[in-house]
CSV table of C-alpha atoms in Angstrom, one decimal:
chain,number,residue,atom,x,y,z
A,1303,UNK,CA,18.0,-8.1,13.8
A,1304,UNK,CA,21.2,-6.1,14.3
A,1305,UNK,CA,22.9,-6.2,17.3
A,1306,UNK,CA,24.7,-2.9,17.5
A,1307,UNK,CA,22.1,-0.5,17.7
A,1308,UNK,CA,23.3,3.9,16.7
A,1309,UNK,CA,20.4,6.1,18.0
A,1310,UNK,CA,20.1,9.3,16.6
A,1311,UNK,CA,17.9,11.9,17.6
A,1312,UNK,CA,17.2,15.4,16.5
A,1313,UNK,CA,15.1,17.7,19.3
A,1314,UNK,CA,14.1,21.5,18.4
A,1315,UNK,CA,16.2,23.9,20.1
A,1316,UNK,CA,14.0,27.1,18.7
A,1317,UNK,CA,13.6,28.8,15.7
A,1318,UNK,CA,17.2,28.4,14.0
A,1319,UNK,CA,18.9,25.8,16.2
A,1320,UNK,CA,18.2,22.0,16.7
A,1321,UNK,CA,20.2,19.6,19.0
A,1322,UNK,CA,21.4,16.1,17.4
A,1323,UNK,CA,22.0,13.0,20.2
A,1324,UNK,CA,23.7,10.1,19.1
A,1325,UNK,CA,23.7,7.0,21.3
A,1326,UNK,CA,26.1,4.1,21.2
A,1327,UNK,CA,26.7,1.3,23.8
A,1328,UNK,CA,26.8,3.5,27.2
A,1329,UNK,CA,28.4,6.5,24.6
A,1330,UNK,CA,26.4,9.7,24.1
A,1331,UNK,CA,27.2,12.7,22.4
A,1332,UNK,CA,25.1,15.9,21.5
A,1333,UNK,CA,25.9,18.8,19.5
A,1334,UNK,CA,23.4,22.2,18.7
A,1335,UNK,CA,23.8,23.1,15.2
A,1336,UNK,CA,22.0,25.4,12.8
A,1337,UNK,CA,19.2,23.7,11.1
A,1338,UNK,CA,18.3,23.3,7.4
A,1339,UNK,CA,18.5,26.6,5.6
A,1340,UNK,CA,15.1,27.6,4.7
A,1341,UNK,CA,16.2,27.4,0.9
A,1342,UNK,CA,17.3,24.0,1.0
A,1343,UNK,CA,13.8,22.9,2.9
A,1344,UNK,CA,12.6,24.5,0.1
A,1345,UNK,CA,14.0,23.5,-2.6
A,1346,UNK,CA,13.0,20.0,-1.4
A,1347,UNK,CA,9.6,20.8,-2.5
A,1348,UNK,CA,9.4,19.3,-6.4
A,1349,UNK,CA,11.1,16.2,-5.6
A,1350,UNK,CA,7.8,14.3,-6.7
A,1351,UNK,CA,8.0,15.6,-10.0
A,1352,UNK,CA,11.2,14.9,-11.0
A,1353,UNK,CA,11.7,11.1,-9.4
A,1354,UNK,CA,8.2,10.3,-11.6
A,1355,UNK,CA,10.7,11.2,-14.6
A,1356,UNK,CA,13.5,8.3,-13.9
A,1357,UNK,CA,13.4,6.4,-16.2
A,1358,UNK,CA,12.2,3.1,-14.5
A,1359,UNK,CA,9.2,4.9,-13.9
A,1360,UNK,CA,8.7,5.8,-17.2
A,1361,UNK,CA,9.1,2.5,-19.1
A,1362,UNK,CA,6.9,0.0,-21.1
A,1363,UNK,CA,6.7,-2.0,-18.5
A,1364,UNK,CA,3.6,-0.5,-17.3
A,1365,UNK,CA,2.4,2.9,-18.9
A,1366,UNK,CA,2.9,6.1,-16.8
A,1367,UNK,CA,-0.4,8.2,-16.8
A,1368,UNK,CA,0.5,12.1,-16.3
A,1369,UNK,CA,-0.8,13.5,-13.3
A,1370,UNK,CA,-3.6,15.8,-13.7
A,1371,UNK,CA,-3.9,19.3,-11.2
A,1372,UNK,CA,-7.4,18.0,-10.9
A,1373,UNK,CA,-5.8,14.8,-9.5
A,1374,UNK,CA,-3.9,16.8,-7.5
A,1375,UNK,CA,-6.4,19.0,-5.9
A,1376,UNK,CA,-8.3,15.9,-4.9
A,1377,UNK,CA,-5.5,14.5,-2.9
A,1378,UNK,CA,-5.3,17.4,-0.5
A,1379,UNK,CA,-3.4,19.6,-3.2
A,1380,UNK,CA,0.1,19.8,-4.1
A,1381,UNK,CA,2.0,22.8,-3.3
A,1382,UNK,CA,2.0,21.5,0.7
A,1383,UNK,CA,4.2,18.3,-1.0
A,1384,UNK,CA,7.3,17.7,0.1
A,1385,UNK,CA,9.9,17.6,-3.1
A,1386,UNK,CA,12.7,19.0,-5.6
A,1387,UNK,CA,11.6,21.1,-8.2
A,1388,UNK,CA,15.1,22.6,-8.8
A,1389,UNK,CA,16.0,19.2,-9.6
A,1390,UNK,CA,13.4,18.5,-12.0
A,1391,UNK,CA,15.3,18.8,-14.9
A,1392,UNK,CA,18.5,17.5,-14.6
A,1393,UNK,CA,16.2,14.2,-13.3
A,1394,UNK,CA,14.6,14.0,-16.1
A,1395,UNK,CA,17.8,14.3,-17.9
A,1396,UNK,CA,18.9,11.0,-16.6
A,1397,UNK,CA,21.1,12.8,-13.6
A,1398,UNK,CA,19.0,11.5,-10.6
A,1399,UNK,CA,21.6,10.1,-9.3
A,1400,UNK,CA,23.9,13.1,-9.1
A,1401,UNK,CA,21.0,14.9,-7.5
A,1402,UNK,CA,19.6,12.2,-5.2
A,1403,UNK,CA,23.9,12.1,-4.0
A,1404,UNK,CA,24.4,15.9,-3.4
A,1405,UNK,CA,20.8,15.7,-1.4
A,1406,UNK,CA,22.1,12.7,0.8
A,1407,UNK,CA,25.4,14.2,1.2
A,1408,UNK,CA,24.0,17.2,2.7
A,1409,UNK,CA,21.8,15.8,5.0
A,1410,UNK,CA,24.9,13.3,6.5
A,1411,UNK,CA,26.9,15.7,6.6
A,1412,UNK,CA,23.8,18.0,8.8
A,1413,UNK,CA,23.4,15.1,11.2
A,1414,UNK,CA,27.3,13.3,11.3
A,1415,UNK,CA,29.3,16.5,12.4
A,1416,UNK,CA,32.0,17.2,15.1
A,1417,UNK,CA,31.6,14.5,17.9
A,1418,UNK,CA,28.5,12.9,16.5
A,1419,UNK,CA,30.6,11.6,13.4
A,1420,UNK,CA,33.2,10.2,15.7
A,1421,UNK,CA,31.1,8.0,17.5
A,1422,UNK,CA,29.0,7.2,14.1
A,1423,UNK,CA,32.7,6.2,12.4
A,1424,UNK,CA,33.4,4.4,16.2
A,1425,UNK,CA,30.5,2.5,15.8
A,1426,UNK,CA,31.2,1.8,11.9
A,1427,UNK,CA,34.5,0.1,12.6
A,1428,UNK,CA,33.6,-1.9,15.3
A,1429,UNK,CA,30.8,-3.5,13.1
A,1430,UNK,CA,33.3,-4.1,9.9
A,1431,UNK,CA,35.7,-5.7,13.0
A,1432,UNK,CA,33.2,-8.0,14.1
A,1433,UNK,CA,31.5,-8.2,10.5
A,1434,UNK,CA,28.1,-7.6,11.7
A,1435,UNK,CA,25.6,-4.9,10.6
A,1436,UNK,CA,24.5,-2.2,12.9
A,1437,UNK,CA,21.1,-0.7,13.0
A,1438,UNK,CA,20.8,3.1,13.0
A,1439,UNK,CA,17.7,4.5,14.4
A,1440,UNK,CA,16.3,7.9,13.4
A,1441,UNK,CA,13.9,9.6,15.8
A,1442,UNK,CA,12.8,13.4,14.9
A,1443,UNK,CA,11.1,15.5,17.7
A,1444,UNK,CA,11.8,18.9,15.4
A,1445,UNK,CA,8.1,19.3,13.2
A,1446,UNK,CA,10.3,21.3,10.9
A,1447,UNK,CA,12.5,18.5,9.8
A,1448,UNK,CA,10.5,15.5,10.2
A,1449,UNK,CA,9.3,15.4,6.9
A,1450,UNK,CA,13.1,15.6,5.3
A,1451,UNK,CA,13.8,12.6,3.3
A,1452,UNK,CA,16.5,11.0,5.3
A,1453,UNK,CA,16.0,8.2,3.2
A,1454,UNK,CA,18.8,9.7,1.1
A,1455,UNK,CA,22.1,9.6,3.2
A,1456,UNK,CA,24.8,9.6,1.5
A,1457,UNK,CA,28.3,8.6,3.6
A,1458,UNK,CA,30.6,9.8,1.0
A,1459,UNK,CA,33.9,9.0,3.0
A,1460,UNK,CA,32.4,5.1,2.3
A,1461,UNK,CA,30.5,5.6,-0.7
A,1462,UNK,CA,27.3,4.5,0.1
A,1463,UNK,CA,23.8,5.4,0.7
A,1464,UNK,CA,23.3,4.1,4.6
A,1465,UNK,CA,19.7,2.9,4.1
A,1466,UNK,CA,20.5,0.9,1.1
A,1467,UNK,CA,23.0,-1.2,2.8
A,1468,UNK,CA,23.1,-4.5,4.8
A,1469,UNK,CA,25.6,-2.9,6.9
A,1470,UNK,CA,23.6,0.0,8.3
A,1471,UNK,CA,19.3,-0.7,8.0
A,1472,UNK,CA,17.7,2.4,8.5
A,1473,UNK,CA,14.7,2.4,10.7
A,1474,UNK,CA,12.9,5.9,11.8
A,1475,UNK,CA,11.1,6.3,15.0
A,1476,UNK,CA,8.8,7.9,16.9
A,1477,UNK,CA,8.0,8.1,20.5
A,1478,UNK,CA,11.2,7.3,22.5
A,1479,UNK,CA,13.4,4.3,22.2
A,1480,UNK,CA,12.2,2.5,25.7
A,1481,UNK,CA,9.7,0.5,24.2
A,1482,UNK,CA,10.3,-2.8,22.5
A,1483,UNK,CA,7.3,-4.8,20.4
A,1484,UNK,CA,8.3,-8.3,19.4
A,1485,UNK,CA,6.9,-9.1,16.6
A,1486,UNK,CA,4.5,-12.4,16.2
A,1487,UNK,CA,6.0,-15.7,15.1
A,1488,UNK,CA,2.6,-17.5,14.7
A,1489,UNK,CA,2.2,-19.6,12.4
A,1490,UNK,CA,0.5,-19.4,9.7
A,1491,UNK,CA,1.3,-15.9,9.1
A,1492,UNK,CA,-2.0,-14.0,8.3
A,1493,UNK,CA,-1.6,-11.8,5.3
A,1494,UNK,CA,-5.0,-9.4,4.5
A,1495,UNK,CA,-4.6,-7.6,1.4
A,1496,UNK,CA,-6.9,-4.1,0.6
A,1497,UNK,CA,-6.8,-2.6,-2.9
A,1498,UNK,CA,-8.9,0.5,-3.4
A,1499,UNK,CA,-10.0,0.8,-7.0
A,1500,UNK,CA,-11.5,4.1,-6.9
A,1501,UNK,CA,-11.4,6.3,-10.2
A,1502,UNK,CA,-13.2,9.7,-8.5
A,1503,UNK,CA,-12.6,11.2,-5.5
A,1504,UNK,CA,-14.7,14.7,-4.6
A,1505,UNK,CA,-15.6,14.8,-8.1
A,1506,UNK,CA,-11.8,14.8,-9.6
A,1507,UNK,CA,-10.8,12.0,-11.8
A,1508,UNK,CA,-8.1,9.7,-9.6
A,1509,UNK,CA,-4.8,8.2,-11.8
A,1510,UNK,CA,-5.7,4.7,-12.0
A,1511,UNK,CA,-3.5,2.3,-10.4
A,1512,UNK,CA,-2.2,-1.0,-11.7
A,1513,UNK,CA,-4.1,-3.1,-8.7
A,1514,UNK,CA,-4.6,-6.8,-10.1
A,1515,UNK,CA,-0.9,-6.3,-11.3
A,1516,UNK,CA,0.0,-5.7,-8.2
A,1517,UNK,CA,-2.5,-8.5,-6.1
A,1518,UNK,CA,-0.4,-10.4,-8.7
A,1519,UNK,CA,2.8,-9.2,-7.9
A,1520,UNK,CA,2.7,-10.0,-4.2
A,1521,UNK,CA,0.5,-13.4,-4.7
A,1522,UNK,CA,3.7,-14.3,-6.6
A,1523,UNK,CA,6.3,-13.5,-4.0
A,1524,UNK,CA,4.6,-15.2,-1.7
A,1525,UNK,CA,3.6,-18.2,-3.2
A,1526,UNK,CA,5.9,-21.0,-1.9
A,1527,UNK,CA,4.5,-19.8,1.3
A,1528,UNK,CA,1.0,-19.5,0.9
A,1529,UNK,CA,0.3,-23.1,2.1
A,1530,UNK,CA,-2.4,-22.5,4.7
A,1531,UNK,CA,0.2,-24.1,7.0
A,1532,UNK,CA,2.7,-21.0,7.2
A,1533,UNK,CA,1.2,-18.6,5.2
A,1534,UNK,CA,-2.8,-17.1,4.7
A,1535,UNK,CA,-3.2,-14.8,1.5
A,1536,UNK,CA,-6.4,-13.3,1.7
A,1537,UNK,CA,-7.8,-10.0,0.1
A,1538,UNK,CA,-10.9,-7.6,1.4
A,1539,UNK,CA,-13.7,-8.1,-1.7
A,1540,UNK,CA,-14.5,-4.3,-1.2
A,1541,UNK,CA,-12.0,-1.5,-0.5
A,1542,UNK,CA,-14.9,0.2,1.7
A,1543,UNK,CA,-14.3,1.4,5.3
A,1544,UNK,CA,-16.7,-0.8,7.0
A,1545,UNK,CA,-15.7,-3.7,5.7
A,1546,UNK,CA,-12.0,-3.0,6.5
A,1547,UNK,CA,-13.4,-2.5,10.2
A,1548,UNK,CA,-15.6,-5.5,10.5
A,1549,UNK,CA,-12.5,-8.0,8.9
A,1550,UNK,CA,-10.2,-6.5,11.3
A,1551,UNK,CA,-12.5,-7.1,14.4
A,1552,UNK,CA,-13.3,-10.7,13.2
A,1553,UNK,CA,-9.8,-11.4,12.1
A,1554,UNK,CA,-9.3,-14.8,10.5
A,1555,UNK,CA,-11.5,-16.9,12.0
A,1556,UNK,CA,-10.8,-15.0,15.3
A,1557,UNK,CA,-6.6,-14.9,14.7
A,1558,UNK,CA,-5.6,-11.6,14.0
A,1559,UNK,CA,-3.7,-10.5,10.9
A,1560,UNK,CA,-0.1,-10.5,11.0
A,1561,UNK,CA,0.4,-8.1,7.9
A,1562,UNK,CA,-2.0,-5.6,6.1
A,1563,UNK,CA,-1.0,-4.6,3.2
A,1564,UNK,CA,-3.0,-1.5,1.1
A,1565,UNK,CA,-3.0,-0.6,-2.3
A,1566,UNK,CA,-4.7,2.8,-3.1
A,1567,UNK,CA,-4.4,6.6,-3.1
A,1568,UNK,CA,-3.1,8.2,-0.4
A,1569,UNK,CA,-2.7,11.6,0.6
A,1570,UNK,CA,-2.4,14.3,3.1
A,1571,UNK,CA,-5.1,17.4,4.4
A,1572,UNK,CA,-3.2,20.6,5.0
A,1573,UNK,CA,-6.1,21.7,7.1
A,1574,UNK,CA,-6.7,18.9,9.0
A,1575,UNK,CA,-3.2,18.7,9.5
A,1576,UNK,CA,-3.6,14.5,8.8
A,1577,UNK,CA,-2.8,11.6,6.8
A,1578,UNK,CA,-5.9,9.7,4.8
A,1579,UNK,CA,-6.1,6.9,2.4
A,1580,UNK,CA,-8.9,6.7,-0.1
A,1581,UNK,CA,-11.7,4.3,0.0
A,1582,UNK,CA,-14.8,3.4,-1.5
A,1583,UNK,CA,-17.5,5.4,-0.7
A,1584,UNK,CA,-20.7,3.5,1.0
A,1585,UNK,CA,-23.5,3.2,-1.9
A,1586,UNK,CA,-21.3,4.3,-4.8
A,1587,UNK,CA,-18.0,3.8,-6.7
A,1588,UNK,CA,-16.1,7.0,-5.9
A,1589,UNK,CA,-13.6,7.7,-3.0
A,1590,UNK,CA,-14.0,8.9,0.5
A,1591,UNK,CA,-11.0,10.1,2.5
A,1592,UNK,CA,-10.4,7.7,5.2
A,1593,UNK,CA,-8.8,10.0,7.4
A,1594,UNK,CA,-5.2,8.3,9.7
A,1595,UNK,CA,-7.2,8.5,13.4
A,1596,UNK,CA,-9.7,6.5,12.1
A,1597,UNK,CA,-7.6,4.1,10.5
A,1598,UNK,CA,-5.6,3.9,13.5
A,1599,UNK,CA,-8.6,3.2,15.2
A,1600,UNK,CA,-9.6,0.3,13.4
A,1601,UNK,CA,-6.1,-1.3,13.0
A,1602,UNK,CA,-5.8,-1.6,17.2
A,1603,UNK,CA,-7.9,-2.8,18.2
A,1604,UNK,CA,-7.2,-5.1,21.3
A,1605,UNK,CA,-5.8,-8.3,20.6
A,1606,UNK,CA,-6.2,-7.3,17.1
A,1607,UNK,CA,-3.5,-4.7,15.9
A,1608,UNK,CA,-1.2,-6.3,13.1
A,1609,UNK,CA,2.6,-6.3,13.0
A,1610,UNK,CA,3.2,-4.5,10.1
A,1611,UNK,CA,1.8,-2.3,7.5
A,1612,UNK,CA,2.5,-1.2,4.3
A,1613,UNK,CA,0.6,1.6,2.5
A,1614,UNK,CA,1.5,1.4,-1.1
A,1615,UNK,CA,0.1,4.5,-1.9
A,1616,UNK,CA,1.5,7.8,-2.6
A,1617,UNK,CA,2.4,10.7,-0.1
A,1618,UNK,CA,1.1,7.7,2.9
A,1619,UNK,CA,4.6,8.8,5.0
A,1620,UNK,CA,4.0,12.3,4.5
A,1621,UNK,CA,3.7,14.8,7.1
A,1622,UNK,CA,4.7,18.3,6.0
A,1623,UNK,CA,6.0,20.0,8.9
A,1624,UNK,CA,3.6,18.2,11.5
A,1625,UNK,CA,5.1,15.6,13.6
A,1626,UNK,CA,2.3,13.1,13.7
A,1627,UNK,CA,0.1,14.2,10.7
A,1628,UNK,CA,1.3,11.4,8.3
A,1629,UNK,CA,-0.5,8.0,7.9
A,1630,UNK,CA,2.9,6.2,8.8
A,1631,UNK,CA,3.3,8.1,12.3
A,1632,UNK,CA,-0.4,8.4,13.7
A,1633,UNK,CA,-0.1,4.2,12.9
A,1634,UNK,CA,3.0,3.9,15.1
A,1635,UNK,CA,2.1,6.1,17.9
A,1636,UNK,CA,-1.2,4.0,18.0
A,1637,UNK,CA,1.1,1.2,18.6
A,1638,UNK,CA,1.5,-0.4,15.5
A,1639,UNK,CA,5.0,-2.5,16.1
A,1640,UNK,CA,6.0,-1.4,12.0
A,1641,UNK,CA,4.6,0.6,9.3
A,1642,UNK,CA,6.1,1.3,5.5
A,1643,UNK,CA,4.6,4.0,4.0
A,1644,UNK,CA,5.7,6.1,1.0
A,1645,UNK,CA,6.8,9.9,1.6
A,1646,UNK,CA,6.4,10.7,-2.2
A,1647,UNK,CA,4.0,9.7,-4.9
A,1648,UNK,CA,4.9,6.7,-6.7
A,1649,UNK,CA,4.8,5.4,-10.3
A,1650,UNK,CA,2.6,1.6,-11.1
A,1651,UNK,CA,5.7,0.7,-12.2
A,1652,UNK,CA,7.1,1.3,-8.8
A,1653,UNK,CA,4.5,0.1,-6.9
A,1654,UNK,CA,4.9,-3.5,-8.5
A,1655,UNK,CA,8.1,-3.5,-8.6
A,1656,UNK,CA,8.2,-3.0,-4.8
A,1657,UNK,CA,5.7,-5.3,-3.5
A,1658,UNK,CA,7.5,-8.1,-5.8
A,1659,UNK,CA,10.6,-7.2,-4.6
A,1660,UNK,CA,9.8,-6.7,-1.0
A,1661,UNK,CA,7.9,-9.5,-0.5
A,1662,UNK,CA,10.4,-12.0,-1.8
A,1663,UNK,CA,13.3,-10.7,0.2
A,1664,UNK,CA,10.8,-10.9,3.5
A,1665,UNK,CA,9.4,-14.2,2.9
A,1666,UNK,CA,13.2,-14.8,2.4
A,1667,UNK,CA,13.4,-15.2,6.2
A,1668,UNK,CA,14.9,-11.7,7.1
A,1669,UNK,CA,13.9,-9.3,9.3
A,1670,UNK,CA,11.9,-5.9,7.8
A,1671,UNK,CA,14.5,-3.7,8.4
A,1672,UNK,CA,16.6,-6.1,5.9
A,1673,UNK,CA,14.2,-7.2,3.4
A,1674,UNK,CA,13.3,-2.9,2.6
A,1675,UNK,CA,17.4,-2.1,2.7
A,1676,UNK,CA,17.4,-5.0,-0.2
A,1677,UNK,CA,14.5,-3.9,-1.7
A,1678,UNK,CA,15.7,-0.3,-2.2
A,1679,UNK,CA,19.1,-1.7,-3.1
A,1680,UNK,CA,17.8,-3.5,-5.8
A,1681,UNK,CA,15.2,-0.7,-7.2
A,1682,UNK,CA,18.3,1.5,-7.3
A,1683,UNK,CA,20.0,-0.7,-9.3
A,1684,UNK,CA,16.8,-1.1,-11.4
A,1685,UNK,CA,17.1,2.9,-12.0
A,1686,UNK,CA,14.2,3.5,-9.9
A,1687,UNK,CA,15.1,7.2,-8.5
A,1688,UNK,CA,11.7,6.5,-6.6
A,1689,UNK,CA,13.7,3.9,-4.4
A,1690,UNK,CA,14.4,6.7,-1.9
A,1691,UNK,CA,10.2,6.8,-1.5
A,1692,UNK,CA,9.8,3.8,1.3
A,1693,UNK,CA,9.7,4.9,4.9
A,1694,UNK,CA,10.2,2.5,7.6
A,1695,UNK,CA,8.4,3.3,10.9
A,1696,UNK,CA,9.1,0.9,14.1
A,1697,UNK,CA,8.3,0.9,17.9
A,1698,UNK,CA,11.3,-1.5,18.8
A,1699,UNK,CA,14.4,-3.8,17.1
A,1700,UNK,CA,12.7,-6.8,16.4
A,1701,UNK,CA,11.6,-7.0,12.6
A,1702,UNK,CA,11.8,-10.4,12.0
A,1703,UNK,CA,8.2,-11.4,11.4
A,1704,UNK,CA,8.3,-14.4,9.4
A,1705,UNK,CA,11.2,-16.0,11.4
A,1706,UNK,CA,9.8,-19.1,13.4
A,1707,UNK,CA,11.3,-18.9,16.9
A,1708,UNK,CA,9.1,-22.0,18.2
A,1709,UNK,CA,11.9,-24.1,17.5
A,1710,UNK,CA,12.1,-27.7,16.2
């Protein structure tokens, strides 16, 4: 966990101005500035298009199915989706990288301006002077610009991207910063696994998803582990909502489970205003929306609620313009201590390449916040443009869930 600890928050201010607050130490600084141009919110929009055209998500390694309107209209429709159309294009040209830069640059350069940036740059040195990483924390109370992918910050005065890099893990946030969750050092770690295999879903054919790759994938990463001793594998036999409910309550053999980890659609209602993943419907083989209350609901329950989660399902950090109406967020607020979730659609080929890589740098004895600044590192240097997709909720600092603090 790192030590030095930059939060940042952005609060609505009215229609055209928002308020930035930068915290350091006992330091605080706070500037009002315009916010995003409606154009560049915008032009956001077709981002999901044009990362699916990288080309790590288009290789051999596991075929990329096109993505059907019907498809789309069955996950909550698509024109609501946050993502870069403009950029399409020139993405698919092989020039994500350009475009993913210019993005990141912009939205640094929104957030780091005037006094903000010299406390950031503050901050910066004294970490490279004592060599250690510092932690910046985004919270954002603005509905307008929560669903912006920060993900993409670009320092360009350092040439990096801030949440790729050991030195500065990226965490966002939710509530305030006053409460702290430690996260459980039990051992064995418990590990439940959900894959939704669902084909249909309100009569629309679903994109089928690599799942027993990926069961693979992560069974793999976690193998040396998986002893009984410091590490449980197990895996819900049905991807149906009951069951999810009833194994949650029970836990393992009356432990609860550390980690849950889901593989499946995901998706956001536009009317509803919420988050849902897809399960199997009771009596049949096609999909239900299991909407982000109820999940939350069955994920926290007392004595019960895990320490992370990851959704590996498309759209599962989205929330369009509505503070808490992603998957990711309603988790946290219901006090979930961590929750990855992706903000765009992802490729199979991404979604095995990050539980694999994920997995492996976490069993690696690191905290969260670590392990996903590796794992996008490395997916970026894979030429995934999709490594910008992983959003990292957390309550508190602590990430470090599979660190044993009992001692010798």
């Amino acid at each position: 966990m790192a030590k030095v600890v930059f939060n940042l928050t952005i609060e609505d201010c009215g229609e055209d101005h928002c308020r930035i607050v930068a915290e350091y130490n006992s330091s605080s600084r706070e500037i009002e500035v315009e916010k995003l141009k409606p154009s560049f919110r915008q032009n956001l929009r077709p981002l999901q298009e044009a990362i699916l055209q990288s080309p790590a998500a288009r290789s051999a390694e596991a075929a990329l199915r096109p993505r059907s309107p019907d498809a789309a209209a069955a996950n909550g429709g698509n024109e609501a989706r946050p993502a870069i159309r403009d950029a399409a294009g020139a993405l698919a040209l092989g020039s994500d990288e350009r475009i993913v830069q210019e993005i990141g640059s912009q939205l640094f350069d929104f957030i780091f301006q005037r006094k903000i940036l010299e406390l950031y740059q503050e901050c910066f040195q004294a970490a490279r002077r004592d060599d250690e990483p510092f932690l910046i924390r985004l919270r954002v109370s603005d509905p307008a610009l929560a669903y912006v992918p920060w993900e993409t910050m670009y320092d360009k005065k350092h040439r990096f991207y801030v949440t790729t890099s050991q030195s500065t893990p990226f965490t966002r946030a939710v509530d305030d910063y006053g409460e702290e969750r430690r996260m459980s050092a039990a051992r064995p770690i418990r590990v439940l696994g959900m894959a939704a295999r669902v084909k249909v879903l309100n009569g629309f054919p679903l994109d089928e998803i690599e799942v027993d790759a990926e069961q693979v994938a992560i069974k793999r990463a976690l193998n040396e582990l998986n002893d009984g001793k410091r590490l449980k594998l197990s895996w819900i036999p049905s991807a149906k909502a009951r069951d999810l409910n009833r194994r949650f309550l029970r836990g393992d053999d009356g432990k609860r489970w550390d980690l849950f980890h889901f593989i499946g659609h995901g998706g956001h209602d536009p009317d509803r205003q919420m988050g849902f993943i897809v399960v199997q419907e009771e009596g049949g083989s096609s999909g239900t929306r299991l909407y982000a209350d109820t999940l939350r609901v069955f994920l926290t329950q007392p004595g019960q609620t895990p320490s992370l989660v990851v959704l590996n399902s498309c759209s599962g950090a989205q929330s369009d313009g509505s503070l808490f109406s992603s998957t990711a967020a309603e988790l946290i607020q219901g006090g979930v201590p961590a929750v990855i979730a992706m903000q765009f659609e992802i490729s199979d080929n991404m979604g095995l390449a990050f539980a694999d890589t994920f997995y492996t740098y976490l069993a690696d004895n690191v905290s969260i916040q670590a392990a996903l600044a590796h794992t996008r590192a490395e997916l970026k240097a894979r030429h995934f443009a999709e490594w910008i997709s992983p959003v990292l909720y957390m309550r508190g600092l602590d990430g470090e869930i599979f660190v044993d603090r009992a001692g010798p």
